Coordinates of C-alpha atoms in Angstrom, one line a residue:
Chain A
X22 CA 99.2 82.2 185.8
X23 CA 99.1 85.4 187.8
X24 CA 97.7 88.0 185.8
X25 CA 99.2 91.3 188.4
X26 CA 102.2 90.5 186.9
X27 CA 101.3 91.9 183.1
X28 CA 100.2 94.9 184.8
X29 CA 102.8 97.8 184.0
X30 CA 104.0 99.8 187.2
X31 CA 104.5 102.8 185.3
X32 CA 100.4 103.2 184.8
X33 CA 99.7 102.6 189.0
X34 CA 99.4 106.3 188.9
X35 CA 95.8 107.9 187.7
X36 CA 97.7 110.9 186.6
X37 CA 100.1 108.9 183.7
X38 CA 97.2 106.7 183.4
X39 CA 95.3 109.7 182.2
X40 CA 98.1 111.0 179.9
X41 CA 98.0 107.9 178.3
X42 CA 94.1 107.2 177.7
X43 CA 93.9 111.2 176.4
X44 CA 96.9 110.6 173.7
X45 CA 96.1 107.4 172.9
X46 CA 92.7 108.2 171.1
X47 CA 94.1 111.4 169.8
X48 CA 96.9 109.6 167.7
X49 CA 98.4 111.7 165.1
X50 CA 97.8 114.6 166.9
X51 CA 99.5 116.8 169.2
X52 CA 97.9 117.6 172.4
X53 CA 99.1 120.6 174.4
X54 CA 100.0 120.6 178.0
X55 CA 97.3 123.2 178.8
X56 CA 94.3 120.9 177.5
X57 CA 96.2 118.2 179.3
X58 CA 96.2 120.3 182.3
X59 CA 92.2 120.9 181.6
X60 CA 91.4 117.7 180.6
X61 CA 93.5 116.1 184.0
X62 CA 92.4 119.1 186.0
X63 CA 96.2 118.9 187.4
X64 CA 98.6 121.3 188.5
X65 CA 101.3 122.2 186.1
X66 CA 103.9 120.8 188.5
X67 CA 102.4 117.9 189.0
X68 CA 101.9 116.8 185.3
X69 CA 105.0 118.2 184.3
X70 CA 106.8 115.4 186.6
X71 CA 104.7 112.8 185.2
X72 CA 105.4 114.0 181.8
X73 CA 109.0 113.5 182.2
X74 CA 108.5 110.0 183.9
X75 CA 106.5 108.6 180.8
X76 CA 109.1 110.8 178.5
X77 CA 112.3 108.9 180.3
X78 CA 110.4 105.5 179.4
X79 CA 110.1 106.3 175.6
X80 CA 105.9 105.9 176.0
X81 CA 105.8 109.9 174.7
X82 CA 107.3 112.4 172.3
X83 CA 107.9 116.4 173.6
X84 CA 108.0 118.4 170.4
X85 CA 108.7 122.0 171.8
X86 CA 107.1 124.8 169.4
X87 CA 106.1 128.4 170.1
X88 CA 103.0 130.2 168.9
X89 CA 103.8 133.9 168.4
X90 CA 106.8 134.2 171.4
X91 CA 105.2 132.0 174.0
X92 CA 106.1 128.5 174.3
X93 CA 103.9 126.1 173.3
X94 CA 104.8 122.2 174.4
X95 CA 102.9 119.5 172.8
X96 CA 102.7 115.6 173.4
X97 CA 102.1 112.3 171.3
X98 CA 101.8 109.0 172.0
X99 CA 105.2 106.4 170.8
X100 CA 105.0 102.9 169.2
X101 CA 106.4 101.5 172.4
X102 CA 103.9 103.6 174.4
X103 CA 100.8 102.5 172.7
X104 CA 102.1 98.8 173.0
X105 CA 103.1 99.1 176.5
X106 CA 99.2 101.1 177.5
X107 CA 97.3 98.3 175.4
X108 CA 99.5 95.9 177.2
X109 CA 98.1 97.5 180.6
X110 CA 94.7 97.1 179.3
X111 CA 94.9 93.9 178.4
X112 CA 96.3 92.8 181.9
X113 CA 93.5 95.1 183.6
X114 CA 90.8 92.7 181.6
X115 CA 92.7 89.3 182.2
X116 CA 92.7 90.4 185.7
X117 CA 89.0 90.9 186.6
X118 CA 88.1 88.3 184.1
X119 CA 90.4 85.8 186.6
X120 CA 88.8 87.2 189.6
X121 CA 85.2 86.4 188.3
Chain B
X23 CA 96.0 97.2 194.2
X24 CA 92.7 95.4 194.7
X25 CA 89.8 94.5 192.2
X26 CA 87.6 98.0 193.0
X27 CA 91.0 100.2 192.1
X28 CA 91.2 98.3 188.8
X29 CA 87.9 99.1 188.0
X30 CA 88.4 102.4 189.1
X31 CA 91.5 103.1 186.3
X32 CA 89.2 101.0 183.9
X33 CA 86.5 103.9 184.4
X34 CA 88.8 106.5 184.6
X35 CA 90.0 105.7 180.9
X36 CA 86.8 105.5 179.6
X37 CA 85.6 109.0 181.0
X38 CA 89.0 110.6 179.8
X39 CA 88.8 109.1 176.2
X40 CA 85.3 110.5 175.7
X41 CA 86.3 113.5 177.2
X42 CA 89.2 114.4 175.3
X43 CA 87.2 113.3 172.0
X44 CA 84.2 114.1 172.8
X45 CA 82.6 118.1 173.2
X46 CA 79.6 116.3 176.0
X47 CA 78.1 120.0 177.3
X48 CA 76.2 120.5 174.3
X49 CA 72.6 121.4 175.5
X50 CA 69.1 119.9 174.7
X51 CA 67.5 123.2 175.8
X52 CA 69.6 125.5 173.8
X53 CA 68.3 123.2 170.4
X54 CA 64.7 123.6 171.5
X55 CA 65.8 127.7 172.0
X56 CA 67.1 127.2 168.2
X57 CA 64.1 125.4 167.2
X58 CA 61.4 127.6 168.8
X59 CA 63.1 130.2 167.1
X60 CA 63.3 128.6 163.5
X61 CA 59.8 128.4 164.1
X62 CA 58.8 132.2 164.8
X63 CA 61.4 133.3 162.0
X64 CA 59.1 130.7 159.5
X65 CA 55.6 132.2 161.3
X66 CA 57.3 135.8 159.8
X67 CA 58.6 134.2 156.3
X68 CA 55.0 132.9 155.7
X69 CA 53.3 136.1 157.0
X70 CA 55.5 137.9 154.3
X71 CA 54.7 135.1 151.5
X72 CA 50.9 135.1 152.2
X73 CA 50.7 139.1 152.2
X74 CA 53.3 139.2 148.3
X75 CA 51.2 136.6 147.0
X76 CA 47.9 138.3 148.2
X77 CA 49.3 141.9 146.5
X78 CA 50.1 140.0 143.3
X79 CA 46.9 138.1 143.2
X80 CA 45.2 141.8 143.7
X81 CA 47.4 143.0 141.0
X82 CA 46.7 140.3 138.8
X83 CA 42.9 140.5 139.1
X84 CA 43.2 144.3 137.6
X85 CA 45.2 142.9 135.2
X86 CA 47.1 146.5 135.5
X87 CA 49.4 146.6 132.2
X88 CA 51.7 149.1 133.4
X89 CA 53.9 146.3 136.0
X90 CA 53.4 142.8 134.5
X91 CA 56.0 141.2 136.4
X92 CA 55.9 141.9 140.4
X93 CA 59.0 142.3 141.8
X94 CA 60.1 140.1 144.5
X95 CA 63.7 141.3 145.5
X96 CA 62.0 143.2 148.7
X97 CA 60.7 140.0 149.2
X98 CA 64.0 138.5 148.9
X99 CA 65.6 141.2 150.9
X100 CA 63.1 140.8 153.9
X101 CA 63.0 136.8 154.3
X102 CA 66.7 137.0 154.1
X103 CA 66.7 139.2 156.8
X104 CA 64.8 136.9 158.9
X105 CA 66.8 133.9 157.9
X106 CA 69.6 136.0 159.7
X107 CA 68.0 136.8 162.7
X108 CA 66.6 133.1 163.4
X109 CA 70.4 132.3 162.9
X110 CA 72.1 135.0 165.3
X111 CA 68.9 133.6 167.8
X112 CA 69.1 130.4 167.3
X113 CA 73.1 130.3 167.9
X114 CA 72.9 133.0 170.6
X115 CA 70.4 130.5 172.5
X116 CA 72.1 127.1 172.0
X117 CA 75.4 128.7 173.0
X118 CA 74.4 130.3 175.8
X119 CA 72.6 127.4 177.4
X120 CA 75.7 124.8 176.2
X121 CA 77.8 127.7 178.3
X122 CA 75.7 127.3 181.4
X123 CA 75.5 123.3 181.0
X124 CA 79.7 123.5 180.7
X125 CA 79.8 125.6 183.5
X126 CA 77.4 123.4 185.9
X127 CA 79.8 120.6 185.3
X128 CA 82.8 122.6 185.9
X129 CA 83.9 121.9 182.6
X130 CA 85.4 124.8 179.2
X131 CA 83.5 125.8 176.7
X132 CA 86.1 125.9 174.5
X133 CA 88.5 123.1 174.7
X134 CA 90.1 121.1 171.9
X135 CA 86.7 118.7 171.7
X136 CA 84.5 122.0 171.4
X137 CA 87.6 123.2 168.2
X138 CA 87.0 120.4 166.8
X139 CA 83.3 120.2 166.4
X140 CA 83.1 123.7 165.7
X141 CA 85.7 123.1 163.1
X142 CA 83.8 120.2 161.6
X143 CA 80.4 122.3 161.5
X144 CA 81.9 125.0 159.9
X145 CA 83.4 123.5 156.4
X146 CA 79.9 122.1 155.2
X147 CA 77.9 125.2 156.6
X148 CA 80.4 127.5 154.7
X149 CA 80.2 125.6 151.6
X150 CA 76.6 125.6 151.5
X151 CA 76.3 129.7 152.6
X152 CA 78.1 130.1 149.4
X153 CA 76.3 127.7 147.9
X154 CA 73.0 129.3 148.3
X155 CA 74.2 132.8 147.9
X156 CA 75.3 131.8 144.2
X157 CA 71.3 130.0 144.4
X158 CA 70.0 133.4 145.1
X159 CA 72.6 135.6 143.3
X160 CA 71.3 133.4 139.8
X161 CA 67.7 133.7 141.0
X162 CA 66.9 130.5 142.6
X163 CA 65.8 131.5 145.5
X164 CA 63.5 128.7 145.5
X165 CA 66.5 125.9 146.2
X166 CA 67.7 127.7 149.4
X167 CA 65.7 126.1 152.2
X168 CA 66.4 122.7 150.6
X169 CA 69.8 123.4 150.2
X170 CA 69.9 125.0 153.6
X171 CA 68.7 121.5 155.0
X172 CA 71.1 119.2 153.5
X173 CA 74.5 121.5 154.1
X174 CA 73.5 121.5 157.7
X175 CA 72.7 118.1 157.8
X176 CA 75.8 117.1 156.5
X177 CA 77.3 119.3 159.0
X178 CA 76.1 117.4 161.7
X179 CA 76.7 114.0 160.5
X180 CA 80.4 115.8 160.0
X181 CA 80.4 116.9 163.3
X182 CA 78.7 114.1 165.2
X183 CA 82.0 112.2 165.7
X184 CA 83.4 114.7 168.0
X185 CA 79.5 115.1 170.2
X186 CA 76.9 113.5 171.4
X187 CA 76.2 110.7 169.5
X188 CA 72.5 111.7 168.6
X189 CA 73.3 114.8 166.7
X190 CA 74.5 112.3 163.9
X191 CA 70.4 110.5 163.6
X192 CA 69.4 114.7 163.6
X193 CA 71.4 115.3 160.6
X194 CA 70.4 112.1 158.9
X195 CA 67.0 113.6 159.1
X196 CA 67.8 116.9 158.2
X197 CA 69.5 115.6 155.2
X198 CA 66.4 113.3 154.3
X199 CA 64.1 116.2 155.0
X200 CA 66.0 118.9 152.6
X201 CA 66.3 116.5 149.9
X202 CA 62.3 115.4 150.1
X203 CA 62.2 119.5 150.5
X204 CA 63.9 119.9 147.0
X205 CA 61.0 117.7 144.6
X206 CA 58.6 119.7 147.0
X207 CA 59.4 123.4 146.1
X208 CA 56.4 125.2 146.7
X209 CA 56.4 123.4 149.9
X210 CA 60.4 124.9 151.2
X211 CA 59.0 127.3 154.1
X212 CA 57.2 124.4 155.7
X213 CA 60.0 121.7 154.9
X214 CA 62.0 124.2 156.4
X215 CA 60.0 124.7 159.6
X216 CA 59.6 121.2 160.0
X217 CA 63.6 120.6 159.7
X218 CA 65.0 123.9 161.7
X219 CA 62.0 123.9 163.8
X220 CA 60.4 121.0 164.6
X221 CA 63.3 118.6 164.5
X222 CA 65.9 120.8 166.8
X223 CA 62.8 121.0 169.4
X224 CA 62.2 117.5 169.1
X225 CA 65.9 116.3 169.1
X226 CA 66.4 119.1 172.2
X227 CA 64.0 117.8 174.0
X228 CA 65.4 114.1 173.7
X229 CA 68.5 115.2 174.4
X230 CA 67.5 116.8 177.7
X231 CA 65.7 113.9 178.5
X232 CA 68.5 111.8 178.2
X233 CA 71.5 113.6 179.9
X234 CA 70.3 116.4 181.5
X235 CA 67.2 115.8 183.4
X236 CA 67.4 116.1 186.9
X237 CA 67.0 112.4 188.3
X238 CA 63.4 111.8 190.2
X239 CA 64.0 112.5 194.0

Protein backbone atom coordinates (compact mmCIF):
# COMPACT_ATOMS: atom_id res chain seq x y z
CA UNK A 1 0.00 0.00 0.00
CA UNK A 2 1.20 3.49 -0.82
CA UNK A 3 0.54 5.58 1.96
CA UNK A 4 1.16 9.39 -0.30
CA UNK A 5 -1.96 8.54 -1.63
CA UNK A 6 -4.16 9.18 1.84
CA UNK A 7 -2.40 12.41 1.98
CA UNK A 8 -5.06 15.23 1.07
CA UNK A 9 -3.70 17.90 -1.58
CA UNK A 10 -5.62 20.55 -0.18
CA UNK A 11 -3.19 20.54 3.19
CA UNK A 12 0.37 20.70 0.71
CA UNK A 13 0.15 24.26 1.65
CA UNK A 14 1.67 25.36 5.27
CA UNK A 15 -0.69 28.24 5.16
CA UNK A 16 -4.22 25.94 5.06
CA UNK A 17 -2.26 23.58 6.97
CA UNK A 18 -2.08 26.21 9.63
CA UNK A 19 -5.78 27.29 9.36
CA UNK A 20 -6.63 23.93 10.02
CA UNK A 21 -4.23 22.96 13.18
CA UNK A 22 -5.38 26.63 14.75
CA UNK A 23 -9.36 25.77 14.41
CA UNK A 24 -9.07 22.42 15.01
CA UNK A 25 -8.05 22.70 18.76
CA UNK A 26 -10.29 25.69 19.14
CA UNK A 27 -13.56 23.77 18.30
CA UNK A 28 -16.63 25.53 19.29
CA UNK A 29 -15.17 28.61 18.98
CA UNK A 30 -14.84 31.28 16.55
CA UNK A 31 -11.52 32.54 15.61
CA UNK A 32 -11.16 35.88 13.92
CA UNK A 33 -9.20 36.52 10.85
CA UNK A 34 -6.98 39.05 12.67
CA UNK A 35 -5.64 36.42 15.34
CA UNK A 36 -5.43 34.11 12.26
CA UNK A 37 -3.47 36.75 10.57
CA UNK A 38 -1.19 36.90 14.07
CA UNK A 39 -1.18 33.53 14.78
CA UNK A 40 -0.05 32.70 10.77
CA UNK A 41 1.90 35.96 10.70
CA UNK A 42 0.33 36.22 6.98
CA UNK A 43 -0.78 38.89 4.85
CA UNK A 44 -4.43 39.57 4.74
CA UNK A 45 -4.43 38.75 1.01
CA UNK A 46 -2.81 35.87 1.25
CA UNK A 47 -4.95 34.16 3.94
CA UNK A 48 -7.97 35.52 2.67
CA UNK A 49 -7.32 33.24 -0.73
CA UNK A 50 -6.68 30.37 1.40
CA UNK A 51 -9.66 30.98 3.36
CA UNK A 52 -11.87 30.82 0.40
CA UNK A 53 -10.03 27.62 -1.01
CA UNK A 54 -10.74 25.62 2.35
CA UNK A 55 -14.34 27.51 2.37
CA UNK A 56 -15.15 26.17 -1.44
CA UNK A 57 -14.19 22.50 -0.03
CA UNK A 58 -16.79 22.68 2.97
CA UNK A 59 -13.56 22.12 5.63
CA UNK A 60 -14.80 25.82 7.20
CA UNK A 61 -17.71 27.92 8.20
CA UNK A 62 -17.55 32.13 7.49
CA UNK A 63 -19.98 33.59 9.90
CA UNK A 64 -19.79 37.35 9.04
CA UNK A 65 -20.65 39.67 12.28
CA UNK A 66 -19.73 43.19 13.06
CA UNK A 67 -18.55 44.60 16.45
CA UNK A 68 -19.76 48.25 16.70
CA UNK A 69 -19.72 49.18 12.59
CA UNK A 70 -16.56 47.41 11.66
CA UNK A 71 -16.70 44.04 10.30
CA UNK A 72 -15.72 41.36 12.17
CA UNK A 73 -15.27 37.73 10.09
CA UNK A 74 -14.84 34.78 12.13
CA UNK A 75 -13.95 31.00 11.19
CA UNK A 76 -14.76 27.34 12.58
CA UNK A 77 -13.86 24.22 11.72
CA UNK A 78 -16.83 21.63 9.73
CA UNK A 79 -17.59 17.93 10.36
CA UNK A 80 -16.14 17.18 7.00
CA UNK A 81 -13.11 19.47 7.79
CA UNK A 82 -12.15 17.87 10.93
CA UNK A 83 -12.55 14.32 9.21
CA UNK A 84 -10.65 15.31 6.18
CA UNK A 85 -7.46 17.17 8.64
CA UNK A 86 -7.44 13.99 10.97
CA UNK A 87 -7.48 12.02 7.74
CA UNK A 88 -4.17 14.12 6.79
CA UNK A 89 -2.66 13.32 10.00
CA UNK A 90 -3.30 10.03 9.96
CA UNK A 91 -1.64 9.66 6.34
CA UNK A 92 1.39 11.97 7.60
CA UNK A 93 1.97 9.11 10.53
CA UNK A 94 1.36 5.98 8.26
CA UNK A 95 3.76 7.61 6.05
CA UNK A 96 6.99 8.10 8.16
CA UNK A 97 6.01 5.06 10.03
CA UNK A 98 6.35 3.17 6.35
CA UNK A 99 9.51 4.89 5.68
CA UNK A 100 11.18 3.70 8.98
CA UNK B 1 7.03 16.03 -1.05
CA UNK B 2 9.82 14.07 0.71
CA UNK B 3 10.14 12.66 4.34
CA UNK B 4 11.94 16.04 5.95
CA UNK B 5 8.74 18.30 4.49
CA UNK B 6 6.41 15.89 6.32
CA UNK B 7 8.10 16.34 9.28
CA UNK B 8 8.24 19.79 8.75
CA UNK B 9 4.05 20.16 8.51
CA UNK B 10 4.03 17.56 11.45
CA UNK B 11 6.03 20.36 13.50
CA UNK B 12 4.36 23.08 12.14
CA UNK B 13 1.02 21.74 13.69
CA UNK B 14 2.28 21.09 16.78
CA UNK B 15 3.83 24.69 17.32
CA UNK B 16 0.52 26.32 15.86
CA UNK B 17 -1.80 24.27 18.24
CA UNK B 18 0.13 25.30 21.32
CA UNK B 19 0.32 28.57 20.12
CA UNK B 20 -3.12 29.33 19.46
CA UNK B 21 -4.03 27.53 22.88
CA UNK B 22 -1.47 28.24 24.65
CA UNK B 23 -0.38 32.23 26.19
CA UNK B 24 3.88 30.68 26.16
CA UNK B 25 5.58 34.47 26.96
CA UNK B 26 4.70 34.32 30.44
CA UNK B 27 8.00 35.19 32.33
CA UNK B 28 9.92 33.36 35.21
CA UNK B 29 11.52 36.70 36.12
CA UNK B 30 8.47 38.71 36.33
CA UNK B 31 7.09 35.86 39.17
CA UNK B 32 10.43 36.21 41.08
CA UNK B 33 9.68 40.42 40.65
CA UNK B 34 6.14 39.36 42.18
CA UNK B 35 7.58 37.21 44.67
CA UNK B 36 10.41 39.44 45.86
CA UNK B 37 7.79 41.89 46.31
CA UNK B 38 5.19 39.65 48.31
CA UNK B 39 8.10 39.40 50.40
CA UNK B 40 8.97 43.13 51.20
CA UNK B 41 5.10 43.94 51.46
CA UNK B 42 5.12 40.84 54.31
CA UNK B 43 8.71 42.44 55.87
CA UNK B 44 6.14 45.75 56.30
CA UNK B 45 2.89 43.67 57.44
CA UNK B 46 5.03 42.13 60.24
CA UNK B 47 6.91 45.38 61.03
CA UNK B 48 3.30 46.77 61.66
CA UNK B 49 2.06 43.50 63.64
CA UNK B 50 5.21 43.45 65.92
CA UNK B 51 5.04 47.38 66.64
CA UNK B 52 0.50 46.92 67.48
CA UNK B 53 1.16 44.04 69.41
CA UNK B 54 4.20 45.75 71.32
CA UNK B 55 1.72 49.04 71.98
CA UNK B 56 -1.01 46.69 73.27
CA UNK B 57 1.29 44.63 75.32
CA UNK B 58 2.58 48.20 76.78
CA UNK B 59 -1.04 49.03 77.29
CA UNK B 60 -1.90 45.98 78.86
CA UNK B 61 0.95 46.06 81.42
CA UNK B 62 -0.60 49.49 82.83
CA UNK B 63 -3.67 47.89 82.76
CA UNK B 64 -5.03 51.57 81.77
CA UNK B 65 -8.98 51.22 82.36
CA UNK B 66 -9.88 54.04 80.33
CA UNK B 67 -9.38 51.91 76.53
CA UNK B 68 -9.81 48.18 77.40
CA UNK B 69 -10.12 47.10 73.99
CA UNK B 70 -7.28 48.43 71.43
CA UNK B 71 -8.44 49.23 68.25
CA UNK B 72 -7.05 47.58 65.36
CA UNK B 73 -8.99 49.20 62.24
CA UNK B 74 -5.65 51.48 61.65
CA UNK B 75 -4.09 48.33 61.66
CA UNK B 76 -6.46 46.99 59.27
CA UNK B 77 -6.43 50.11 57.19
CA UNK B 78 -2.48 50.10 56.94
CA UNK B 79 -1.78 46.17 56.10
CA UNK B 80 -4.48 46.58 53.60
CA UNK B 81 -2.80 49.19 52.14
CA UNK B 82 0.22 47.22 51.64
CA UNK B 83 -1.59 44.16 50.47
CA UNK B 84 -2.45 46.74 47.62
CA UNK B 85 0.72 47.92 46.83
CA UNK B 86 2.45 44.26 46.72
CA UNK B 87 -0.44 43.69 44.26
CA UNK B 88 -0.04 46.82 41.81
CA UNK B 89 4.07 45.69 42.20
CA UNK B 90 3.82 42.49 41.86
CA UNK B 91 1.45 42.74 38.61
CA UNK B 92 3.38 45.78 37.32
CA UNK B 93 6.65 43.51 37.40
CA UNK B 94 5.34 40.17 35.98
CA UNK B 95 3.62 42.12 33.25
CA UNK B 96 6.23 44.13 32.28
CA UNK B 97 8.83 41.38 32.04
CA UNK B 98 6.04 38.86 30.18
CA UNK B 99 5.85 42.19 27.77
CA UNK B 100 9.50 42.22 27.06
CA UNK B 101 9.68 38.18 26.83
CA UNK B 102 6.57 38.55 24.11
CA UNK B 103 8.35 41.13 22.46
CA UNK B 104 11.90 39.17 22.14
CA UNK B 105 10.01 36.48 20.43
CA UNK B 106 8.21 38.78 18.22
CA UNK B 107 5.12 37.59 19.53
CA UNK B 108 1.47 39.93 21.22
CA UNK B 109 0.94 40.41 24.44
CA UNK B 110 -2.49 40.24 24.02
CA UNK B 111 -3.76 37.70 21.77
CA UNK B 112 -6.74 35.39 22.21
CA UNK B 113 -4.38 32.81 24.39
CA UNK B 114 -3.26 35.87 26.66
CA UNK B 115 -7.84 36.70 26.85
CA UNK B 116 -8.22 33.64 27.76
CA UNK B 117 -5.91 33.16 30.64
CA UNK B 118 -6.55 36.51 31.79
CA UNK B 119 -10.14 35.58 31.61
CA UNK B 120 -9.69 32.34 33.47
CA UNK B 121 -7.54 34.17 36.37
CA UNK B 122 -9.95 36.70 36.78
CA UNK B 123 -13.36 34.71 37.88
CA UNK B 124 -11.72 32.95 41.01
CA UNK B 125 -9.53 36.12 41.96
CA UNK B 126 -12.80 38.21 41.82
CA UNK B 127 -14.76 35.76 43.74
CA UNK B 128 -12.39 35.55 46.43
CA UNK B 129 -11.73 39.75 46.54
CA UNK B 130 -15.27 39.65 47.44
CA UNK B 131 -14.93 36.95 49.40
CA UNK B 132 -12.41 38.38 51.70
CA UNK B 133 -13.79 41.84 51.71
CA UNK B 134 -17.14 40.34 53.25
CA UNK B 135 -14.09 38.36 55.78
CA UNK B 136 -12.96 41.69 56.77
CA UNK B 137 -16.30 43.78 56.43
CA UNK B 138 -17.69 40.89 59.36
CA UNK B 139 -14.34 41.23 61.19
CA UNK B 140 -12.39 38.25 60.22
CA UNK B 141 -9.59 39.62 59.19
CA UNK B 142 -7.79 36.79 60.32
CA UNK B 143 -9.12 34.34 57.31
CA UNK B 144 -7.88 36.66 54.55
CA UNK B 145 -4.31 35.46 53.84
CA UNK B 146 -5.69 31.92 53.83
CA UNK B 147 -8.38 32.75 51.78
CA UNK B 148 -6.15 34.88 49.66
CA UNK B 149 -4.02 31.58 48.98
CA UNK B 150 -6.56 29.20 48.00
CA UNK B 151 -8.66 31.78 45.47
CA UNK B 152 -5.39 32.34 43.76
CA UNK B 153 -4.56 28.96 43.77
CA UNK B 154 -7.51 27.95 42.25
CA UNK B 155 -6.98 30.67 39.82
CA UNK B 156 -4.03 29.14 38.58
CA UNK B 157 -5.07 25.68 38.38
CA UNK B 158 -8.12 27.58 36.38
CA UNK B 159 -5.84 29.24 34.24
CA UNK B 160 -3.09 26.63 33.82
CA UNK B 161 -4.85 25.11 30.78
CA UNK B 162 -4.36 28.02 28.61
CA UNK B 163 -0.14 28.51 30.01
CA UNK B 164 2.66 27.04 30.77
CA UNK B 165 2.00 23.87 32.12
CA UNK B 166 3.85 24.47 35.56
CA UNK B 167 1.68 27.29 36.70
CA UNK B 168 -0.95 24.38 37.41
CA UNK B 169 1.79 22.32 40.27
CA UNK B 170 2.16 26.43 41.63
CA UNK B 171 -1.43 26.60 42.30
CA UNK B 172 -1.68 23.13 43.62
CA UNK B 173 0.74 24.46 46.20
CA UNK B 174 -0.77 27.53 46.76
CA UNK B 175 -3.98 25.92 47.43
CA UNK B 176 -2.34 23.28 49.85
CA UNK B 177 -0.46 26.14 51.53
CA UNK B 178 -3.67 28.47 52.13
CA UNK B 179 -5.61 25.66 53.41
CA UNK B 180 -2.63 24.40 55.99
CA UNK B 181 -2.61 28.46 56.43
CA UNK B 182 -6.30 28.40 57.61
CA UNK B 183 -5.83 25.61 60.96
CA UNK B 184 -2.63 27.84 61.44
CA UNK B 185 -4.11 31.36 62.10
CA UNK B 186 -1.69 33.05 64.07
CA UNK B 187 0.74 31.87 61.65
CA UNK B 188 -1.27 33.82 58.12
CA UNK B 189 1.57 36.55 57.52
CA UNK B 190 4.15 33.91 57.31
CA UNK B 191 1.91 31.22 55.39
CA UNK B 192 1.38 34.05 53.34
CA UNK B 193 5.04 34.94 52.75
CA UNK B 194 5.90 31.57 52.17
CA UNK B 195 2.96 31.17 49.40
CA UNK B 196 3.16 34.87 47.57
CA UNK B 197 6.74 35.07 48.25
CA UNK B 198 8.64 32.21 48.42
CA UNK B 199 6.71 29.98 46.01
CA UNK B 200 6.48 32.75 42.95
CA UNK B 201 10.42 33.14 43.38
CA UNK B 202 10.90 29.65 43.51
CA UNK B 203 8.46 28.71 40.65
CA UNK B 204 10.08 32.02 38.63
CA UNK B 205 13.12 30.86 38.99
CA UNK B 206 12.23 27.28 37.56
CA UNK B 207 10.52 28.67 35.03
CA UNK B 208 13.43 30.76 33.73
CA UNK B 209 15.52 27.94 34.04
CA UNK B 210 13.46 25.93 31.89
CA UNK B 211 12.44 28.23 28.92
CA UNK B 212 14.26 31.12 29.17
CA UNK B 213 17.80 30.70 30.00
CA UNK B 214 20.11 31.59 27.55
CA UNK B 215 21.68 28.20 26.29
CA UNK B 216 25.63 27.68 27.50
CA UNK B 217 27.83 29.06 24.53
Amino acid sequence: MNPIGNLNKIFESRIRLGVMSVLMVNVNEEVSFNDLKELLEVTDGNLASHLSTLEENAYIKVHKGFIGRKTNTTYSITKAGEKAFKGHLAALEAMIKFNQ
Amino acid sequence: MNEQQHLDSLHDIKRIMERSTRFMSLSGLGGVGAGVSALIGAFFAWKLIFQQNFANSMRWDRSAPYDPAPDDSLLTLQLLLIALAVLVAALGTGFYFTWRKAQAQGLSVWDASARKVIFNLAIPLFAGGFFILGLLYNGYAGLAAPACLVFYGLGLVNASKYTVTDIRYLGYIEVLIGVIALFNLYNGLFFWALGFGVMHIFYGALMWWKYERKPAA
